[in-house]
């Protein structure tokens, strides 16, 4: 009897542990091949939103990591978002400032490498559960774009929906 109870309790704990966690923070960064971002390299990020995640607000950020030799004070991206159940993604062109008007990098730096976390949407809502796919494409005039080391996506919980 005692063994049956322990086995049942163990299975219930295992089942509870398998429940997918709520999304508090998602972050993934991808390396740019050769640190030269060409038009044809379009990193994508898939984020699974559970039904319970739709009751929260989220801040969405782009992470950029580059060397001090990066030749511009900004970077333009085409960001495509494919929603669950939709076959055609929504695309927007976004400018991400990387330096102030004096040319000083605005991100955090160590030696000659700078990292930026730039908000592209605050208090965003994911209306339905499922897989959201975000795709980034560099949209500068120069191709390939030199000295870009990594690009990433960060989604962090920002509160509860009103």
XYZ file of N, CA, C and O in Angstrom:
648
model
N 0.828 -1.196 0.000
C 0.000 0.000 0.000
C 0.869 1.255 0.000
O 0.594 2.180 -0.748
N 1.911 1.262 0.850
C 2.789 2.407 0.946
C 3.554 2.627 -0.363
O 3.739 3.754 -0.802
N 3.986 1.523 -1.014
C 4.702 1.631 -2.282
C 3.782 2.177 -3.375
O 4.209 2.978 -4.193
N 2.531 1.727 -3.385
C 1.562 2.209 -4.378
C 1.343 3.711 -4.205
O 1.305 4.462 -5.185
N 1.229 4.157 -2.965
C 1.052 5.589 -2.685
C 2.258 6.384 -3.174
O 2.120 7.419 -3.830
N 3.468 5.911 -2.857
C 4.678 6.606 -3.282
C 4.812 6.629 -4.797
O 5.195 7.649 -5.384
N 4.477 5.525 -5.458
C 4.554 5.478 -6.922
C 3.551 6.450 -7.546
O 3.876 7.176 -8.485
N 2.335 6.487 -7.013
C 1.310 7.407 -7.526
C 1.716 8.853 -7.285
O 1.599 9.696 -8.180
N 2.209 9.149 -6.084
C 2.651 10.514 -5.781
C 3.811 10.914 -6.688
O 3.860 12.052 -7.187
N 4.721 10.000 -6.939
C 5.852 10.288 -7.823
C 5.397 10.579 -9.244
O 5.887 11.507 -9.896
N 4.430 9.797 -9.744
C 3.912 10.041 -11.093
C 3.179 11.377 -11.175
O 3.301 12.091 -12.175
N 2.431 11.736 -10.141
C 1.744 13.030 -10.138
C 2.739 14.190 -10.123
O 2.552 15.196 -10.821
N 3.803 14.065 -9.343
C 4.835 15.106 -9.333
C 5.518 15.215 -10.687
O 5.789 16.315 -11.172
N 5.795 14.081 -11.323
C 6.417 14.091 -12.640
C 5.506 14.748 -13.662
O 5.947 15.562 -14.480
N 4.222 14.434 -13.611
C 3.267 15.052 -14.540
C 3.181 16.560 -14.320
O 3.104 17.337 -15.273
N 3.193 16.993 -13.075
C 3.139 18.431 -12.781
C 4.403 19.127 -13.263
O 4.360 20.269 -13.730
N 5.528 18.454 -13.173
C 6.793 19.051 -13.608
C 6.851 19.182 -15.124
O 7.584 20.007 -15.654
N 6.074 18.387 -15.862
C 6.098 18.422 -17.322
C 5.238 19.533 -17.902
O 5.296 19.804 -19.085
N 4.424 20.171 -17.086
C 3.585 21.263 -17.581
C 4.483 22.401 -18.047
O 5.388 22.812 -17.339
N 4.267 22.916 -19.266
C 5.132 23.984 -19.740
C 5.019 25.225 -18.862
O 3.931 25.598 -18.441
N 6.148 25.861 -18.581
C 6.117 27.040 -17.713
C 5.526 28.243 -18.438
O 5.532 28.314 -19.659
N 5.028 29.193 -17.652
C 4.577 30.455 -18.216
C 5.788 31.202 -18.758
O 6.902 31.021 -18.289
N 5.536 32.051 -19.745
C 6.622 32.835 -20.312
C 6.879 34.046 -19.432
O 6.048 34.941 -19.338
N 8.002 34.062 -18.737
C 8.433 35.241 -17.997
C 9.453 36.005 -18.824
O 9.374 37.206 -18.973
N 10.434 35.274 -19.376
C 11.449 35.878 -20.233
C 11.876 34.869 -21.293
O 12.116 33.707 -20.989
N 11.940 35.346 -22.527
C 12.506 34.573 -23.628
C 13.684 35.385 -24.143
O 13.559 36.590 -24.360
N 14.820 34.749 -24.325
C 15.958 35.443 -24.917
C 16.796 34.448 -25.692
O 17.145 33.388 -25.192
N 17.085 34.826 -26.933
C 17.948 34.004 -27.769
C 18.747 34.937 -28.669
O 18.188 35.862 -29.259
N 20.041 34.700 -28.743
C 20.940 35.492 -29.577
C 21.626 34.557 -30.564
O 22.036 33.453 -30.194
N 21.757 35.017 -31.806
C 22.394 34.213 -32.842
C 23.608 34.946 -33.393
O 23.584 36.170 -33.547
N 24.637 34.186 -33.707
C 25.863 34.767 -34.248
C 25.668 35.083 -35.729
O 25.066 34.314 -36.476
N 26.186 36.226 -36.142
C 26.186 36.612 -37.550
C 27.406 35.946 -38.196
O 28.538 36.176 -37.741
N 27.202 35.141 -39.229
C 28.334 34.433 -39.848
C 29.421 35.396 -40.332
O 29.137 36.339 -41.069
N 30.647 35.171 -39.872
C 31.776 35.996 -40.271
C 31.705 37.435 -39.793
O 32.484 38.274 -40.229
N 30.747 37.726 -38.924
C 30.512 39.082 -38.411
C 30.240 40.074 -39.542
O 30.531 41.258 -39.432
N 29.658 39.560 -40.638
C 29.220 40.387 -41.755
C 27.803 39.964 -42.102
O 27.577 38.873 -42.629
N 26.850 40.844 -41.818
C 25.438 40.498 -41.968
C 24.994 40.798 -43.393
O 24.826 41.944 -43.790
N 24.780 39.744 -44.167
C 24.336 39.904 -45.549
C 22.811 39.871 -45.615
O 22.137 39.380 -44.713
N 22.292 40.404 -46.718
C 20.841 40.465 -46.908
C 20.192 39.083 -46.843
O 19.064 38.946 -46.379
N 20.906 38.066 -47.322
C 20.284 36.742 -47.389
C 20.331 35.974 -46.067
O 19.720 34.914 -45.961
N 20.998 36.492 -45.041
C 20.973 35.846 -43.723
C 19.855 36.485 -42.904
O 19.931 37.661 -42.534
N 18.802 35.710 -42.650
C 17.619 36.218 -41.959
C 17.348 35.358 -40.721
O 16.579 34.396 -40.784
N 17.997 35.704 -39.613
C 17.788 34.899 -38.403
C 16.335 34.964 -37.946
O 15.693 36.009 -38.036
N 15.841 33.834 -37.464
C 14.459 33.799 -36.979
C 14.399 33.165 -35.598
O 15.266 32.385 -35.214
N 13.346 33.537 -34.885
C 13.153 33.131 -33.501
C 11.707 32.688 -33.350
O 10.795 33.418 -33.732
N 11.510 31.502 -32.797
C 10.156 30.997 -32.564
C 9.872 30.998 -31.075
O 10.642 30.447 -30.289
N 8.768 31.629 -30.713
C 8.379 31.768 -29.315
C 7.022 31.098 -29.137
O 6.062 31.434 -29.840
N 6.969 30.154 -28.205
C 5.704 29.457 -27.941
C 4.953 30.174 -26.828
O 5.460 30.318 -25.718
N 3.762 30.623 -27.152
C 2.900 31.310 -26.185
C 1.823 30.324 -25.729
O 1.063 29.794 -26.549
N 1.791 30.085 -24.425
C 0.789 29.200 -23.830
C -0.509 29.987 -23.604
O -0.482 31.222 -23.539
N -1.643 29.307 -23.441
C -2.899 30.027 -23.186
C -2.825 30.983 -21.993
O -3.343 32.102 -22.051
N -2.121 30.588 -20.929
C -2.026 31.458 -19.747
C -1.139 32.683 -19.995
O -1.229 33.671 -19.275
N -0.282 32.643 -21.031
C 0.585 33.783 -21.353
C -0.184 34.935 -21.995
O 0.297 36.063 -22.024
N -1.366 34.668 -22.527
C -2.135 35.714 -23.209
C -2.724 36.731 -22.238
O -3.226 37.763 -22.669
N -2.645 36.470 -20.948
C -3.193 37.407 -19.959
C -2.156 38.418 -19.479
O -2.444 39.229 -18.607
N -0.960 38.386 -20.075
C 0.116 39.283 -19.645
C 0.504 40.260 -20.746
O 0.187 40.064 -21.916
N 1.213 41.314 -20.336
C 1.816 42.278 -21.252
C 3.310 41.977 -21.334
O 3.911 41.527 -20.350
N 3.931 42.273 -22.483
C 5.340 41.942 -22.690
C 6.083 43.096 -23.343
O 5.521 43.821 -24.167
N 7.335 43.263 -22.980
C 8.243 44.164 -23.672
C 9.063 43.321 -24.645
O 9.585 42.270 -24.265
N 9.172 43.801 -25.884
C 9.908 43.078 -26.923
C 11.125 43.917 -27.299
O 11.002 45.093 -27.613
N 12.299 43.293 -27.245
C 13.562 43.984 -27.518
C 14.355 43.246 -28.584
O 14.261 42.030 -28.722
N 15.176 44.016 -29.296
C 16.170 43.447 -30.200
C 17.527 43.636 -29.527
O 17.839 44.713 -29.027
N 18.318 42.585 -29.508
C 19.688 42.647 -29.001
C 20.633 42.743 -30.199
O 20.500 41.966 -31.150
N 21.548 43.685 -30.130
C 22.571 43.841 -31.174
C 23.936 43.887 -30.487
O 24.101 44.581 -29.493
N 24.874 43.138 -31.032
C 26.245 43.139 -30.517
C 27.169 43.409 -31.700
O 27.074 42.738 -32.731
N 28.035 44.421 -31.563
C 28.916 44.813 -32.658
C 30.262 45.268 -32.107
O 30.403 45.519 -30.911
N 31.216 45.408 -33.004
C 32.523 45.919 -32.599
C 32.531 47.438 -32.735
O 31.653 48.029 -33.372
N 33.555 48.045 -32.166
C 33.724 49.496 -32.240
C 33.938 49.962 -33.685
O 33.715 51.124 -34.006
N 34.323 49.068 -34.554
C 34.562 49.414 -35.960
C 33.278 49.486 -36.785
O 33.328 49.826 -37.963
N 32.130 49.176 -36.176
C 30.864 49.270 -36.919
C 30.726 50.695 -37.457
O 30.870 51.663 -36.702
N 30.465 50.861 -38.757
C 30.588 52.183 -39.374
C 29.388 53.123 -39.247
O 29.460 54.251 -39.747
N 28.310 52.718 -38.599
C 27.107 53.556 -38.554
C 26.664 53.791 -37.116
O 27.043 53.054 -36.210
N 25.803 54.795 -36.927
C 25.273 55.087 -35.593
C 23.917 54.423 -35.369
O 23.297 54.606 -34.325
N 23.449 53.671 -36.350
C 22.158 52.999 -36.242
C 22.188 51.728 -37.084
O 23.169 51.437 -37.752
N 21.079 51.017 -37.040
C 20.883 49.883 -37.938
C 19.392 49.812 -38.249
O 18.560 49.997 -37.356
N 19.075 49.631 -39.508
C 17.686 49.456 -39.929
C 17.433 47.969 -40.117
O 18.240 47.265 -40.735
N 16.301 47.498 -39.572
C 15.905 46.099 -39.709
C 14.509 46.011 -40.310
O 13.659 46.865 -40.043
N 14.296 44.962 -41.086
C 12.943 44.550 -41.450
C 12.603 43.424 -40.482
O 13.316 42.413 -40.428
N 11.554 43.623 -39.704
C 11.148 42.615 -38.729
C 9.816 42.036 -39.179
O 8.825 42.759 -39.308
N 9.820 40.738 -39.443
C 8.602 40.032 -39.840
C 8.101 39.242 -38.652
O 8.878 38.560 -37.984
N 6.807 39.348 -38.404
C 6.188 38.585 -37.327
C 5.091 37.724 -37.931
O 4.166 38.242 -38.554
N 5.234 36.415 -37.746
C 4.201 35.493 -38.206
C 3.432 35.007 -36.990
O 4.001 34.454 -36.052
N 2.126 35.256 -36.999
C 1.251 34.922 -35.880
C 0.732 33.496 -36.025
O 0.650 32.968 -37.144
N 0.354 32.855 -34.926
C -0.174 31.491 -34.998
C -1.382 31.422 -35.930
O -2.291 32.250 -35.847
N -1.341 30.475 -36.848
C -2.455 30.275 -37.767
C -2.427 31.169 -38.993
O -3.219 30.970 -39.914
N -1.554 32.161 -39.035
C -1.456 33.047 -40.203
C -0.338 32.554 -41.121
O 0.726 32.168 -40.654
N -0.570 32.613 -42.426
C 0.462 32.182 -43.367
C 1.290 33.354 -43.878
O 2.393 33.169 -44.358
N 0.765 34.570 -43.764
C 1.483 35.747 -44.242
C 1.949 36.565 -43.042
O 1.136 37.032 -42.244
N 3.274 36.747 -42.903
C 3.778 37.524 -41.758
C 3.534 39.016 -41.931
O 3.427 39.517 -43.046
N 3.467 39.707 -40.814
C 3.371 41.169 -40.798
C 4.804 41.696 -40.758
O 5.613 41.243 -39.955
N 5.110 42.671 -41.642
C 6.473 43.175 -41.723
C 6.506 44.657 -41.381
O 5.620 45.415 -41.775
N 7.532 45.051 -40.624
C 7.727 46.470 -40.325
C 9.210 46.801 -40.407
O 10.057 45.979 -40.094
N 9.493 48.023 -40.848
C 10.873 48.505 -40.920
C 11.128 49.327 -39.668
O 10.361 50.234 -39.351
N 12.221 49.009 -38.961
C 12.508 49.617 -37.675
C 13.941 50.140 -37.670
O 14.868 49.442 -38.086
N 14.109 51.372 -37.169
C 15.448 51.921 -36.977
C 15.847 51.721 -35.525
O 15.113 52.089 -34.614
N 17.030 51.152 -35.336
C 17.558 50.942 -33.995
C 18.765 51.853 -33.810
O 19.804 51.649 -34.443
N 18.656 52.884 -32.962
C 19.799 53.764 -32.720
C 20.849 53.039 -31.878
O 20.519 52.369 -30.905
N 22.111 53.186 -32.275
C 23.208 52.532 -31.563
C 24.158 53.530 -30.916
O 24.956 53.158 -30.057
N 24.101 54.793 -31.344
C 24.992 55.821 -30.807
C 24.220 57.128 -30.670
O 23.197 57.334 -31.321
N 24.734 58.014 -29.804
C 24.096 59.326 -29.658
C 24.598 60.268 -30.763
O 25.385 59.860 -31.630
N 24.173 61.530 -30.734
C 24.532 62.477 -31.792
C 26.033 62.771 -31.845
O 26.540 63.198 -32.879
N 26.734 62.535 -30.757
C 28.185 62.761 -30.750
C 28.964 61.544 -31.257
O 30.179 61.602 -31.397
N 28.263 60.440 -31.494
C 28.925 59.226 -31.960
C 29.294 58.259 -30.860
O 29.872 57.206 -31.115
N 28.929 58.571 -29.612
C 29.229 57.680 -28.473
C 28.225 56.537 -28.473
O 27.015 56.751 -28.534
N 28.745 55.312 -28.420
C 27.868 54.137 -28.413
C 26.952 54.183 -27.193
O 27.393 54.482 -26.091
N 25.691 53.849 -27.405
C 24.729 53.925 -26.308
C 24.608 52.617 -25.531
O 24.054 52.598 -24.451
N 25.115 51.534 -26.053
C 25.022 50.260 -25.356
C 26.127 50.088 -24.335
O 26.949 50.978 -24.118
N 26.135 48.934 -23.703
C 27.207 48.643 -22.753
C 28.386 48.073 -23.526
O 28.217 47.339 -24.499
N 29.581 48.434 -23.089
C 30.759 48.012 -23.826
C 31.830 47.409 -22.958
O 31.958 47.731 -21.783
N 32.590 46.523 -23.560
C 33.746 45.924 -22.926
C 34.824 45.859 -23.993
O 34.630 45.207 -25.025
N 35.912 46.565 -23.778
C 36.967 46.724 -24.785
C 36.356 47.340 -26.040
O 35.832 48.430 -25.982
N 36.378 46.609 -27.155
C 35.847 47.177 -28.397
C 34.552 46.498 -28.841
O 34.172 46.556 -30.003
N 33.847 45.853 -27.917
C 32.584 45.176 -28.232
C 31.457 45.859 -27.467
O 31.563 46.106 -26.265
N 30.372 46.169 -28.184
C 29.236 46.871 -27.591
C 27.963 46.057 -27.768
O 27.730 45.458 -28.819
N 27.150 46.061 -26.708
C 25.878 45.344 -26.711
C 24.748 46.321 -26.460
O 24.852 47.201 -25.612
N 23.664 46.142 -27.212
C 22.493 47.002 -27.089
C 21.258 46.131 -26.906
O 21.124 45.097 -27.557
N 20.375 46.555 -26.039
C 19.041 45.950 -25.892
C 18.069 47.092 -26.164
O 17.939 48.002 -25.357
N 17.412 47.032 -27.310
C 16.589 48.140 -27.763
C 15.132 47.700 -27.853
O 14.804 46.728 -28.546
N 14.270 48.425 -27.135
C 12.839 48.114 -27.160
C 12.263 48.422 -28.536
O 12.486 49.502 -29.072
N 11.525 47.464 -29.090
C 10.790 47.732 -30.325
C 9.290 47.777 -30.057
O 8.541 48.299 -30.862
N 8.885 47.224 -28.920
C 7.478 47.334 -28.521
C 7.381 47.133 -27.015
O 7.977 46.202 -26.472
N 6.652 48.033 -26.363
C 6.443 47.912 -24.927
C 4.979 47.600 -24.666
O 4.100 48.080 -25.380
N 4.756 46.791 -23.660
C 3.411 46.392 -23.232
C 2.635 45.736 -24.373
O 1.468 46.002 -24.600
N 3.343 44.867 -25.109
C 2.742 44.129 -26.218
C 1.826 43.038 -25.684
O 1.999 42.552 -24.559
N 0.874 42.652 -26.506
C -0.099 41.622 -26.157
C 0.016 40.481 -27.167
O 0.093 40.722 -28.370
N 0.040 39.261 -26.669
C -0.070 38.082 -27.514
C -1.502 37.584 -27.349
O -1.858 37.017 -26.321
N -2.340 37.846 -28.353
C -3.777 37.584 -28.224
C -4.160 36.117 -28.251
O -5.177 35.750 -27.679
N -3.372 35.288 -28.943
C -3.741 33.875 -28.976
C -2.516 33.001 -28.764
O -1.402 33.391 -29.118
N -2.732 31.839 -28.168
C -1.611 30.932 -27.924
C -1.120 30.318 -29.227
O -1.833 30.287 -30.229
N 0.120 29.858 -29.188
C 0.716 29.202 -30.348
C 2.133 29.691 -30.574
O 2.727 30.345 -29.724
N 2.661 29.377 -31.755
C 4.034 29.731 -32.104
C 4.033 31.069 -32.850
O 3.364 31.216 -33.872
N 4.785 32.019 -32.314
C 5.021 33.306 -32.970
C 6.440 33.243 -33.537
O 7.383 32.894 -32.823
N 6.588 33.590 -34.813
C 7.909 33.541 -35.448
C 8.332 34.957 -35.829
O 7.623 35.655 -36.551
N 9.486 35.361 -35.304
C 10.069 36.676 -35.579
C 11.294 36.467 -36.470
O 12.169 35.673 -36.126
N 11.354 37.193 -37.582
C 12.483 37.096 -38.502
C 13.086 38.477 -38.688
O 12.358 39.442 -38.905
N 14.415 38.559 -38.584
C 15.134 39.831 -38.715
C 15.938 39.825 -40.011
O 16.633 38.851 -40.313
N 15.869 40.941 -40.730
C 16.658 41.120 -41.943
C 17.309 42.492 -41.886
O 16.622 43.488 -41.650
N 18.620 42.555 -42.081
C 19.268 43.865 -42.066
C 18.816 44.615 -43.307
O 18.682 44.064 -44.385
N 18.542 45.916 -43.149
C 17.966 46.721 -44.223
C 18.759 48.015 -44.417
O 18.192 49.076 -44.618
N 20.077 47.891 -44.330
C 20.964 49.026 -44.571
C 21.359 49.026 -46.046
O 21.140 48.049 -46.759
N 21.962 50.119 -46.508
C 22.385 50.191 -47.910
C 23.607 49.323 -48.181
O 23.818 48.872 -49.288
N 24.421 49.117 -47.150
C 25.650 48.340 -47.324
C 25.354 46.855 -47.157
O 24.691 46.432 -46.212
N 25.846 46.054 -48.092
C 25.677 44.612 -48.033
C 26.979 43.936 -48.470
O 27.446 44.193 -49.564
N 27.593 43.110 -47.621
C 27.160 42.792 -46.267
C 27.506 43.927 -45.306
O 28.357 44.765 -45.587
N 26.822 43.909 -44.177
C 27.014 44.923 -43.146
C 28.102 44.426 -42.190
O 27.915 43.424 -41.501
N 29.261 45.120 -42.152
C 30.405 44.595 -41.383
C 30.304 44.876 -39.884
O 29.614 45.789 -39.453
N 31.031 44.067 -39.130
C 31.277 44.253 -37.698
C 30.043 44.053 -36.817
O 30.021 44.509 -35.683
N 29.014 43.364 -37.330
C 27.866 42.986 -36.503
C 28.106 41.540 -36.080
O 28.235 40.652 -36.913
N 28.184 41.325 -34.773
C 28.560 40.017 -34.260
C 27.363 39.117 -33.966
O 27.392 37.925 -34.264
N 26.330 39.688 -33.335
C 25.167 38.902 -32.933
C 23.909 39.740 -33.064
O 23.953 40.964 -32.939
N 22.806 39.048 -33.245
C 21.489 39.678 -33.179
C 20.601 38.732 -32.386
O 20.769 37.506 -32.427
N 19.680 39.312 -31.628
C 18.842 38.463 -30.799
C 17.500 39.088 -30.498
O 17.260 40.267 -30.776
N 16.655 38.271 -29.911
C 15.307 38.679 -29.514
C 15.160 38.431 -28.017
O 15.573 37.384 -27.513
N 14.582 39.414 -27.336
C 14.276 39.264 -25.914
C 12.831 39.688 -25.702
O 12.412 40.757 -26.156
N 12.075 38.840 -25.024
C 10.696 39.135 -24.657
C 10.594 38.938 -23.158
O 10.941 37.877 -22.641
N 10.159 39.991 -22.463
C 10.081 39.928 -21.002
C 8.696 40.375 -20.543
O 8.107 41.278 -21.117
N 8.213 39.699 -19.514
C 6.905 40.034 -18.971
C 6.927 41.453 -18.407
O 7.861 41.839 -17.719
N 5.876 42.231 -18.712
C 5.810 43.627 -18.274
C 4.596 43.908 -17.390
O 4.329 45.047 -17.063
N 3.851 42.879 -17.037
C 2.697 43.080 -16.179
C 1.497 42.286 -16.674
O 1.583 41.495 -17.599
N 0.358 42.551 -16.054
C -0.884 41.863 -16.384
C -1.749 42.768 -17.254
O -1.797 43.978 -17.038
N -2.436 42.167 -18.204
C -3.336 42.937 -19.077
C -4.467 43.549 -18.253
O -4.968 42.921 -17.337
N -4.834 44.771 -18.609
C -5.957 45.405 -17.880
C -7.275 44.736 -18.200
O -7.447 44.092 -19.168
